[in-house]
Short mmCIF file of C-alpha atoms in Angstrom, two decimals:
data_model
loop_
_atom_site.label_atom_id
_atom_site.label_comp_id
_atom_site.label_asym_id
_atom_site.label_seq_id
_atom_site.Cartn_x
_atom_site.Cartn_y
_atom_site.Cartn_z
CA MET Q 1 -55.20 -51.35 -45.07
CA ASN Q 2 -56.56 -52.53 -48.40
CA GLU Q 3 -54.31 -53.36 -51.35
CA HIS Q 4 -54.58 -49.88 -52.83
CA THR Q 5 -53.71 -48.23 -49.52
CA VAL Q 6 -50.74 -50.56 -49.02
CA LYS Q 7 -49.40 -49.68 -52.45
CA ALA Q 8 -49.92 -45.95 -51.88
CA PHE Q 9 -48.19 -46.24 -48.49
CA ASP Q 10 -45.23 -48.08 -50.01
CA GLU Q 11 -44.88 -45.38 -52.65
CA ASP Q 12 -44.96 -42.68 -49.98
CA ILE Q 13 -42.29 -44.46 -47.93
CA THR Q 14 -40.10 -44.88 -51.01
CA ARG Q 15 -40.42 -41.16 -51.69
CA LEU Q 16 -39.58 -40.39 -48.04
CA ARG Q 17 -36.48 -42.61 -48.21
CA GLY Q 18 -35.50 -40.99 -51.50
CA LEU Q 19 -35.63 -37.53 -49.94
CA ILE Q 20 -33.44 -38.69 -47.06
CA ALA Q 21 -30.94 -40.28 -49.48
CA GLU Q 22 -30.79 -36.95 -51.32
CA MET Q 23 -30.19 -35.06 -48.05
CA GLY Q 24 -27.45 -37.54 -47.13
CA GLY Q 25 -25.70 -37.18 -50.47
CA LEU Q 26 -25.64 -33.39 -50.12
CA ALA Q 27 -24.47 -33.60 -46.50
CA GLU Q 28 -21.61 -35.92 -47.46
CA LEU Q 29 -20.49 -33.60 -50.26
CA SER Q 30 -20.60 -30.62 -47.89
CA ILE Q 31 -18.29 -32.33 -45.40
CA GLN Q 32 -15.69 -32.84 -48.12
CA GLU Q 33 -16.08 -29.42 -49.70
CA SER Q 34 -16.13 -27.48 -46.42
CA LEU Q 35 -12.80 -29.04 -45.47
CA GLU Q 36 -11.35 -28.50 -48.93
CA ALA Q 37 -12.42 -24.85 -48.69
CA MET Q 38 -10.87 -24.59 -45.23
CA ILE Q 39 -7.57 -26.09 -46.34
CA LYS Q 40 -7.25 -24.07 -49.54
CA GLY Q 41 -8.88 -20.90 -48.23
CA ASP Q 42 -11.39 -21.13 -51.08
CA ALA Q 43 -14.12 -18.58 -50.28
CA ALA Q 44 -16.24 -19.46 -53.33
CA LEU Q 45 -16.32 -23.15 -52.40
CA ALA Q 46 -17.21 -22.20 -48.81
CA LYS Q 47 -20.06 -20.06 -50.12
CA GLY Q 48 -21.34 -23.03 -52.11
CA VAL Q 49 -21.45 -25.13 -48.94
CA VAL Q 50 -23.44 -22.45 -47.10
CA LYS Q 51 -25.85 -22.25 -50.04
CA ARG Q 52 -26.23 -26.03 -50.21
CA ASP Q 53 -27.24 -26.06 -46.56
CA LYS Q 54 -30.41 -24.16 -47.47
CA LYS Q 55 -31.23 -26.96 -49.91
CA ILE Q 56 -30.69 -29.56 -47.15
CA ASP Q 57 -32.99 -27.56 -44.85
CA ALA Q 58 -35.62 -27.40 -47.59
CA LEU Q 59 -35.42 -31.18 -48.07
CA GLU Q 60 -35.88 -31.72 -44.33
CA SER Q 61 -38.95 -29.56 -44.44
CA GLU Q 62 -40.22 -31.66 -47.39
CA VAL Q 63 -39.65 -34.84 -45.35
CA ASP Q 64 -41.59 -33.31 -42.45
CA LYS Q 65 -44.51 -32.35 -44.64
CA LEU Q 66 -44.62 -35.70 -46.41
CA ALA Q 67 -44.40 -37.60 -43.11
CA VAL Q 68 -47.28 -35.60 -41.66
CA ARG Q 69 -49.30 -36.18 -44.82
CA ILE Q 70 -48.60 -39.93 -44.74
CA ILE Q 71 -49.70 -40.15 -41.12
CA ALA Q 72 -52.81 -38.08 -41.76
CA LEU Q 73 -53.90 -39.82 -44.98
CA ARG Q 74 -52.78 -43.41 -44.46
CA ALA Q 75 -53.05 -43.67 -40.67
CA PRO Q 76 -50.21 -46.24 -40.57
CA MET Q 77 -50.00 -48.59 -37.58
CA ALA Q 78 -47.23 -50.21 -35.55
CA ASP Q 79 -44.10 -50.85 -37.69
CA ASP Q 80 -45.24 -48.58 -40.51
CA LEU Q 81 -45.83 -45.68 -38.14
CA ARG Q 82 -42.46 -46.33 -36.51
CA GLU Q 83 -40.84 -46.19 -39.94
CA VAL Q 84 -42.37 -42.77 -40.66
CA ILE Q 85 -41.32 -41.41 -37.26
CA ALA Q 86 -37.80 -42.81 -37.81
CA ALA Q 87 -37.64 -40.98 -41.16
CA LEU Q 88 -38.63 -37.73 -39.43
CA LYS Q 89 -35.89 -38.17 -36.83
CA ILE Q 90 -33.20 -39.26 -39.28
CA ALA Q 91 -33.95 -36.27 -41.51
CA GLY Q 92 -33.51 -34.06 -38.43
CA VAL Q 93 -30.10 -35.54 -37.69
CA VAL Q 94 -28.90 -35.29 -41.31
CA GLU Q 95 -29.94 -31.63 -41.25
CA ARG Q 96 -27.74 -31.16 -38.17
CA ILE Q 97 -24.83 -32.84 -39.96
CA GLY Q 98 -25.32 -30.29 -42.73
CA ASP Q 99 -25.15 -27.50 -40.14
CA TYR Q 100 -21.72 -28.62 -38.96
CA SER Q 101 -20.33 -28.40 -42.49
CA LYS Q 102 -21.91 -24.98 -42.92
CA ASN Q 103 -20.26 -23.96 -39.68
CA ILE Q 104 -16.87 -25.14 -40.98
CA ALA Q 105 -17.46 -23.25 -44.23
CA LYS Q 106 -18.28 -20.06 -42.33
CA ARG Q 107 -14.95 -20.31 -40.47
CA VAL Q 108 -12.90 -20.38 -43.70
CA LYS Q 109 -12.52 -16.59 -43.71
CA GLU Q 110 -11.42 -16.56 -40.04
CA VAL Q 111 -8.23 -18.51 -40.74
CA GLU Q 112 -5.32 -16.38 -41.89
CA GLU Q 113 -2.01 -17.28 -43.49
CA ARG Q 114 -2.56 -20.87 -44.57
CA LYS Q 115 0.97 -21.39 -45.87
CA HIS Q 116 3.07 -23.47 -43.47
CA PHE Q 117 0.10 -23.65 -41.12
CA GLU Q 118 0.71 -27.22 -40.03
CA PRO Q 119 -2.52 -27.92 -38.09
CA LEU Q 120 -4.45 -27.74 -41.38
CA THR Q 121 -2.75 -30.91 -42.62
CA LEU Q 122 -4.37 -32.90 -39.81
CA LEU Q 123 -7.95 -32.29 -40.91
CA PRO Q 124 -8.48 -34.12 -44.23
CA ALA Q 125 -8.00 -37.67 -42.92
CA MET Q 126 -10.42 -37.04 -40.05
CA GLY Q 127 -12.93 -35.47 -42.44
CA GLU Q 128 -12.70 -38.43 -44.80
CA ILE Q 129 -13.63 -40.88 -42.06
CA ALA Q 130 -16.58 -38.74 -40.94
CA ALA Q 131 -17.84 -38.40 -44.54
CA GLU Q 132 -17.53 -42.15 -44.96
CA MET Q 133 -19.55 -42.71 -41.78
CA VAL Q 134 -22.33 -40.49 -43.16
CA HIS Q 135 -22.19 -42.36 -46.47
CA ASP Q 136 -22.25 -45.79 -44.82
CA VAL Q 137 -25.02 -45.00 -42.36
CA LEU Q 138 -27.29 -43.87 -45.17
CA THR Q 139 -26.43 -47.04 -47.11
CA ALA Q 140 -27.32 -49.00 -43.96
CA TYR Q 141 -30.59 -47.06 -43.76
CA ALA Q 142 -31.43 -47.68 -47.43
CA SER Q 143 -30.68 -51.40 -47.19
CA ARG Q 144 -31.95 -51.82 -43.58
CA ASP Q 145 -28.55 -53.32 -42.71
CA PRO Q 146 -27.90 -53.56 -38.93
CA ILE Q 147 -24.40 -55.01 -39.44
CA LEU Q 148 -23.25 -51.99 -41.44
CA ALA Q 149 -24.94 -49.77 -38.83
CA ARG Q 150 -22.81 -51.38 -36.10
CA GLU Q 151 -19.67 -50.86 -38.20
CA VAL Q 152 -20.50 -47.15 -38.38
CA ILE Q 153 -20.88 -47.06 -34.61
CA ALA Q 154 -17.49 -48.77 -34.19
CA THR Q 155 -15.82 -46.28 -36.56
CA ASP Q 156 -16.78 -43.38 -34.31
CA GLU Q 157 -13.95 -44.36 -31.96
CA LYS Q 158 -11.46 -43.54 -34.70
CA VAL Q 159 -13.00 -40.11 -35.17
CA ASP Q 160 -12.83 -39.47 -31.42
CA ALA Q 161 -9.18 -40.57 -31.32
CA PHE Q 162 -8.41 -38.21 -34.22
CA TYR Q 163 -10.12 -35.38 -32.42
CA ASN Q 164 -8.11 -35.90 -29.24
CA SER Q 165 -4.89 -36.07 -31.20
CA ILE Q 166 -5.71 -32.93 -33.22
CA PHE Q 167 -6.69 -31.06 -30.05
CA ARG Q 168 -3.33 -31.82 -28.46
CA ASN Q 169 -1.46 -30.96 -31.65
CA VAL Q 170 -3.23 -27.65 -32.14
CA VAL Q 171 -2.72 -26.63 -28.51
CA SER Q 172 1.03 -27.40 -28.76
CA TYR Q 173 1.16 -25.41 -31.97
CA MET Q 174 -0.56 -22.49 -30.23
CA VAL Q 175 1.99 -22.51 -27.43
CA GLU Q 176 4.86 -22.42 -29.92
CA ASN Q 177 3.23 -19.96 -32.33
CA PRO Q 178 1.24 -17.45 -30.29
CA ALA Q 179 0.77 -15.22 -33.34
CA THR Q 180 -1.47 -17.85 -34.91
CA ILE Q 181 -3.66 -18.52 -31.87
CA SER Q 182 -6.78 -16.95 -33.31
CA SER Q 183 -6.59 -19.05 -36.51
CA ALA Q 184 -5.61 -22.17 -34.63
CA ALA Q 185 -8.61 -21.76 -32.32
CA GLN Q 186 -10.81 -21.92 -35.42
CA LEU Q 187 -9.27 -25.29 -36.23
CA LEU Q 188 -10.17 -26.57 -32.77
CA PHE Q 189 -13.79 -25.78 -33.62
CA VAL Q 190 -13.46 -27.39 -37.04
CA ALA Q 191 -12.09 -30.60 -35.50
CA ARG Q 192 -14.86 -30.49 -32.93
CA ASN Q 193 -17.47 -30.08 -35.70
CA ILE Q 194 -16.12 -33.15 -37.50
CA GLU Q 195 -16.20 -35.06 -34.24
CA ARG Q 196 -19.86 -34.08 -33.80
CA ILE Q 197 -20.63 -35.25 -37.35
CA GLY Q 198 -19.28 -38.65 -36.30
CA ASP Q 199 -21.53 -38.58 -33.20
CA HIS Q 200 -24.59 -37.80 -35.29
CA ALA Q 201 -23.80 -40.51 -37.85
CA THR Q 202 -23.60 -42.82 -34.83
CA ASN Q 203 -27.03 -41.64 -33.65
CA VAL Q 204 -28.51 -42.41 -37.06
CA ALA Q 205 -26.79 -45.82 -37.01
CA GLU Q 206 -28.46 -46.56 -33.68
CA MET Q 207 -31.86 -45.63 -35.13
CA VAL Q 208 -31.21 -47.81 -38.20
CA HIS Q 209 -30.18 -50.70 -35.97
CA PHE Q 210 -33.31 -50.23 -33.87
CA ALA Q 211 -35.58 -50.07 -36.91
CA ALA Q 212 -34.01 -53.23 -38.36
CA THR Q 213 -33.78 -55.38 -35.22
CA GLY Q 214 -36.10 -53.84 -32.61
CA ASN Q 215 -33.11 -53.33 -30.29
CA TYR Q 216 -30.62 -50.57 -29.75
CA PRO Q 217 -27.02 -51.76 -30.08
CA PRO Q 218 -25.22 -52.11 -26.72
CA ASP Q 219 -24.16 -48.66 -25.44
CA GLU Q 220 -20.36 -48.53 -25.16
CA ASP Q 221 -20.55 -45.11 -23.55
CA GLY Q 222 -21.91 -46.48 -20.29
CA MET A 1 -63.56 -37.04 -33.40
CA ASN A 2 -66.42 -37.60 -30.97
CA GLU A 3 -66.58 -35.90 -27.61
CA HIS A 4 -64.87 -38.75 -25.79
CA THR A 5 -62.02 -38.85 -28.31
CA VAL A 6 -61.58 -35.07 -28.10
CA LYS A 7 -61.32 -35.25 -24.32
CA ALA A 8 -58.86 -38.16 -24.48
CA PHE A 9 -56.80 -36.27 -27.08
CA ASP A 10 -56.73 -33.12 -24.93
CA GLU A 11 -55.56 -35.14 -21.95
CA ASP A 12 -52.81 -36.73 -24.05
CA ILE A 13 -51.65 -33.35 -25.32
CA THR A 14 -51.62 -31.94 -21.79
CA ARG A 15 -49.46 -34.87 -20.70
CA LEU A 16 -47.16 -34.31 -23.71
CA ARG A 17 -46.79 -30.64 -22.83
CA GLY A 18 -46.17 -31.55 -19.20
CA LEU A 19 -43.29 -33.84 -20.19
CA ILE A 20 -41.74 -31.10 -22.30
CA ALA A 21 -42.09 -28.59 -19.46
CA GLU A 22 -40.32 -31.07 -17.19
CA MET A 23 -37.51 -31.53 -19.74
CA GLY A 24 -37.18 -27.75 -20.05
CA GLY A 25 -36.96 -27.26 -16.29
CA LEU A 26 -34.18 -29.82 -16.03
CA ALA A 27 -32.34 -28.35 -19.03
CA GLU A 28 -32.48 -24.87 -17.53
CA LEU A 29 -31.11 -26.10 -14.20
CA SER A 30 -28.30 -27.94 -16.00
CA ILE A 31 -27.17 -24.79 -17.79
CA GLN A 32 -26.82 -22.99 -14.47
CA GLU A 33 -25.21 -25.89 -12.62
CA SER A 34 -22.78 -26.83 -15.39
CA LEU A 35 -21.45 -23.28 -15.39
CA GLU A 36 -21.33 -23.13 -11.59
CA ALA A 37 -19.38 -26.42 -11.65
CA MET A 38 -17.04 -25.02 -14.30
CA ILE A 39 -16.37 -21.83 -12.37
CA LYS A 40 -15.85 -23.49 -9.00
CA GLY A 41 -14.23 -26.67 -10.30
CA ASP A 42 -16.94 -28.66 -8.52
CA ALA A 43 -16.64 -32.23 -9.81
CA ALA A 44 -19.65 -33.53 -7.82
CA LEU A 45 -21.93 -30.85 -9.26
CA ALA A 46 -20.62 -31.65 -12.74
CA LYS A 47 -21.38 -35.31 -12.19
CA GLY A 48 -24.94 -34.40 -11.19
CA VAL A 49 -25.39 -32.54 -14.49
CA VAL A 50 -24.17 -35.56 -16.47
CA LYS A 51 -26.54 -37.80 -14.53
CA ARG A 52 -29.47 -35.42 -15.05
CA ASP A 53 -28.89 -35.59 -18.80
CA LYS A 54 -29.88 -39.26 -18.74
CA LYS A 55 -33.18 -38.21 -17.16
CA ILE A 56 -33.69 -35.62 -19.93
CA ASP A 57 -32.98 -38.30 -22.54
CA ALA A 58 -35.47 -40.65 -20.86
CA LEU A 59 -38.12 -37.91 -20.91
CA GLU A 60 -37.54 -37.33 -24.61
CA SER A 61 -37.99 -41.00 -25.23
CA GLU A 62 -41.27 -40.82 -23.23
CA VAL A 63 -42.42 -37.90 -25.40
CA ASP A 64 -41.60 -39.92 -28.53
CA LYS A 65 -43.53 -42.95 -27.33
CA LEU A 66 -46.53 -40.92 -26.22
CA ALA A 67 -46.58 -38.97 -29.50
CA VAL A 68 -46.53 -42.18 -31.51
CA ARG A 69 -49.29 -43.62 -29.34
CA ILE A 70 -51.44 -40.49 -29.73
CA ILE A 71 -51.05 -40.59 -33.50
CA ALA A 72 -51.79 -44.31 -33.67
CA LEU A 73 -54.78 -44.30 -31.29
CA ARG A 74 -56.37 -40.91 -31.92
CA ALA A 75 -55.43 -40.37 -35.58
CA PRO A 76 -55.41 -36.59 -35.09
CA MET A 77 -55.91 -34.38 -38.16
CA ALA A 78 -54.57 -31.03 -39.34
CA ASP A 79 -53.78 -28.68 -36.42
CA ASP A 80 -53.87 -31.46 -33.83
CA LEU A 81 -51.42 -33.58 -35.79
CA ARG A 82 -49.17 -30.57 -36.28
CA GLU A 83 -49.23 -29.99 -32.52
CA VAL A 84 -48.07 -33.56 -31.85
CA ILE A 85 -45.30 -33.33 -34.46
CA ALA A 86 -44.23 -29.97 -32.99
CA ALA A 87 -44.00 -31.60 -29.54
CA LEU A 88 -41.76 -34.34 -30.99
CA LYS A 89 -39.46 -31.76 -32.55
CA ILE A 90 -39.35 -29.45 -29.54
CA ALA A 91 -38.50 -32.39 -27.26
CA GLY A 92 -35.64 -33.21 -29.65
CA VAL A 93 -34.26 -29.68 -29.41
CA VAL A 94 -34.55 -29.53 -25.60
CA GLU A 95 -32.65 -32.82 -25.46
CA ARG A 96 -29.87 -31.19 -27.52
CA ILE A 97 -29.81 -28.23 -25.14
CA GLY A 98 -29.30 -30.76 -22.33
CA ASP A 99 -26.38 -32.24 -24.27
CA TYR A 100 -24.58 -28.89 -24.38
CA SER A 101 -24.75 -28.56 -20.60
CA LYS A 102 -23.53 -32.13 -20.22
CA ASN A 103 -20.67 -31.24 -22.53
CA ILE A 104 -19.78 -28.23 -20.36
CA ALA A 105 -19.94 -30.43 -17.24
CA LYS A 106 -17.60 -32.98 -18.82
CA ARG A 107 -15.03 -30.24 -19.45
CA VAL A 108 -14.87 -29.20 -15.78
CA LYS A 109 -12.00 -31.61 -15.06
CA GLU A 110 -10.06 -30.35 -18.11
CA VAL A 111 -9.61 -26.86 -16.69
CA GLU A 112 -6.69 -26.47 -14.32
CA GLU A 113 -5.75 -23.75 -11.85
CA ARG A 114 -8.96 -21.78 -11.57
CA LYS A 115 -7.53 -19.14 -9.24
CA HIS A 116 -6.83 -15.87 -11.05
CA PHE A 117 -8.02 -17.49 -14.29
CA GLU A 118 -9.74 -14.40 -15.62
CA PRO A 119 -11.60 -15.88 -18.61
CA LEU A 120 -13.85 -17.80 -16.19
CA THR A 121 -15.38 -14.58 -14.95
CA LEU A 122 -16.82 -13.90 -18.40
CA LEU A 123 -19.05 -16.97 -18.48
CA PRO A 124 -21.79 -16.52 -15.86
CA ALA A 125 -23.51 -13.51 -17.43
CA MET A 126 -23.63 -15.24 -20.83
CA GLY A 127 -24.95 -18.43 -19.23
CA GLU A 128 -27.67 -16.50 -17.41
CA ILE A 129 -29.02 -15.05 -20.63
CA ALA A 130 -29.03 -18.46 -22.33
CA ALA A 131 -30.80 -20.09 -19.36
CA GLU A 132 -33.37 -17.27 -19.43
CA MET A 133 -33.95 -17.87 -23.16
CA VAL A 134 -34.64 -21.54 -22.47
CA HIS A 135 -36.98 -20.59 -19.62
CA ASP A 136 -38.83 -18.00 -21.69
CA VAL A 137 -39.20 -20.13 -24.79
CA LEU A 138 -40.82 -22.91 -22.76
CA THR A 139 -43.13 -20.36 -21.16
CA ALA A 140 -43.97 -19.16 -24.67
CA TYR A 141 -44.62 -22.79 -25.68
CA ALA A 142 -46.82 -23.44 -22.63
CA SER A 143 -48.86 -20.28 -23.18
CA ARG A 144 -48.72 -20.34 -27.03
CA ASP A 145 -47.32 -16.82 -26.93
CA PRO A 146 -45.80 -15.66 -30.25
CA ILE A 147 -44.76 -12.28 -28.81
CA LEU A 148 -42.62 -13.86 -26.11
CA ALA A 149 -41.25 -16.26 -28.77
CA ARG A 150 -40.09 -13.26 -30.81
CA GLU A 151 -38.47 -11.72 -27.75
CA VAL A 152 -36.47 -14.92 -27.30
CA ILE A 153 -35.37 -14.73 -30.93
CA ALA A 154 -34.27 -11.11 -30.43
CA THR A 155 -32.29 -12.01 -27.28
CA ASP A 156 -30.13 -14.42 -29.26
CA GLU A 157 -28.22 -11.43 -30.64
CA LYS A 158 -27.00 -10.65 -27.12
CA VAL A 159 -25.75 -14.20 -26.68
CA ASP A 160 -23.92 -14.01 -30.01
CA ALA A 161 -22.34 -10.68 -29.05
CA PHE A 162 -21.21 -12.19 -25.74
CA TYR A 163 -19.71 -15.13 -27.57
CA ASN A 164 -17.71 -12.93 -29.92
CA SER A 165 -16.46 -10.82 -27.04
CA ILE A 166 -15.49 -13.90 -24.98
CA PHE A 167 -13.74 -15.46 -27.97
CA ARG A 168 -11.58 -12.36 -28.43
CA ASN A 169 -10.89 -12.10 -24.72
CA VAL A 170 -9.88 -15.74 -24.35
CA VAL A 171 -7.61 -15.59 -27.41
CA SER A 172 -5.86 -12.47 -26.04
CA TYR A 173 -5.48 -14.23 -22.71
CA MET A 174 -3.94 -17.24 -24.46
CA VAL A 175 -1.39 -15.05 -26.23
CA GLU A 176 -0.37 -13.47 -22.93
CA ASN A 177 -0.50 -16.69 -20.90
CA PRO A 178 0.66 -19.55 -23.10
CA ALA A 179 0.89 -21.87 -20.09
CA THR A 180 -2.90 -21.81 -19.76
CA ILE A 181 -3.71 -22.44 -23.43
CA SER A 182 -5.09 -25.91 -22.89
CA SER A 183 -7.51 -24.76 -20.16
CA ALA A 184 -8.41 -21.61 -22.04
CA ALA A 185 -9.24 -23.66 -25.14
CA GLN A 186 -11.81 -25.51 -23.02
CA LEU A 187 -13.45 -22.17 -22.24
CA LEU A 188 -13.73 -21.42 -25.95
CA PHE A 189 -15.78 -24.61 -26.25
CA VAL A 190 -17.84 -23.72 -23.20
CA ALA A 191 -18.67 -20.31 -24.65
CA ARG A 192 -19.48 -21.96 -27.95
CA ASN A 193 -21.80 -24.44 -26.21
CA ILE A 194 -23.68 -21.59 -24.53
CA GLU A 195 -23.94 -19.85 -27.87
CA ARG A 196 -25.42 -23.04 -29.36
CA ILE A 197 -27.94 -23.24 -26.51
CA GLY A 198 -29.09 -19.78 -27.54
CA ASP A 199 -29.41 -20.95 -31.15
CA HIS A 200 -31.52 -23.92 -30.13
CA ALA A 201 -33.77 -21.83 -27.90
CA THR A 202 -34.22 -19.64 -30.99
CA ASN A 203 -35.17 -22.71 -33.05
CA VAL A 204 -37.80 -23.66 -30.50
CA ALA A 205 -39.05 -20.06 -30.47
CA GLU A 206 -39.50 -20.25 -34.24
CA MET A 207 -41.49 -23.48 -33.89
CA VAL A 208 -43.66 -21.92 -31.16
CA HIS A 209 -44.23 -18.86 -33.34
CA PHE A 210 -45.17 -21.09 -36.27
CA ALA A 211 -47.53 -23.20 -34.17
CA ALA A 212 -49.23 -20.07 -32.78
CA THR A 213 -49.51 -17.99 -35.95
CA GLY A 214 -49.01 -20.34 -38.92
CA ASN A 215 -45.97 -18.30 -40.00
CA TYR A 216 -42.28 -18.42 -39.23
CA PRO A 217 -40.95 -15.12 -37.91
CA PRO A 218 -38.92 -13.17 -40.49
CA ASP A 219 -35.42 -14.68 -40.79
CA GLU A 220 -32.83 -12.10 -39.73
CA ASP A 221 -30.03 -14.41 -40.80
CA GLY A 222 -30.78 -13.90 -44.51
#
């Protein structure tokens, strides 16, 4: 590439990274707001989360188009091409993270009688960790930081432990309060959605680690 | 592109499509076998599904590498580039479909006392429709058939209706049989996983429709 092409490519990549940062910021906000809506039974807030998901989808589609245009116009090679493909994949994962929050928001109306509904109190701490993972992994992406990426991967264990604990708690609650089973089942799905958000943040962290070091971090899952 | 490059590109694309067909075949088999394992409590069959998922992941990674190589070596333009990017995305979705079956397989050991456990009988018919959607959408992809793609999209309503009916059934069963709540909760997740497989087959169908016609099918979801 000549100097002009290099500069144009760098500008394109910066724009691509900016779009992904924007997607990540929206996805993080949606995690927090979907859980707040769930806990308070706030239908308007839930509606806002569903609406925001369309914006996240539109940003992913912008990333796709820009990536295709970069490849077509600049014909990047080796590391540069890998960077564009990584952006495409990361945008896809962030879009999925957005879907989980939308899914939580859509369940808000399925939960009845929030007062004294103990299982709800278990969700915020788990949601906070997942939102922090999403925040940190996008910071790691922006700063090409493999150490932070590995910290995100390590944090996923906490989210999994939370999920297992919430699952057991909710099931016990169901046994003791059969009248609330339908609402409590919704909370099982909510906890599962948060757990999946953690998994996807971990996936992004693995991609960031790979992009920064050329290696995937050791797989703890076997 | 000169004649040689066109021929080399066509061969690459054929190989790319072949890999995706292989992924799809494995994913379809895993849907059926994960449900069979769940219904019979067959741990060995479940283990086979988990193992097969690694093969699906490896195929996706092959698709990724080949796609990057095609872009780097052949520098395809316009429609050809879009075809390669579509293959990347479709492989990603098929990999996710594989994950849902793996997830079902991993739950097999969490369900106790299968005898007389009515909710299990609701799953096979739902699973069959989802497996058929995956089969049909890959046929539509292979034959670039937008009409079949739209049929897949229409079928997703059936899967959603099944899911809602199973959810209600399982919750009623929980209320009447509190001792089985923990196992029954697993079936809620299984039904949800099948429902998500239907969603992802629908996503692929939309991509196939777009690739074949240049338009996304009308969004029924609003």
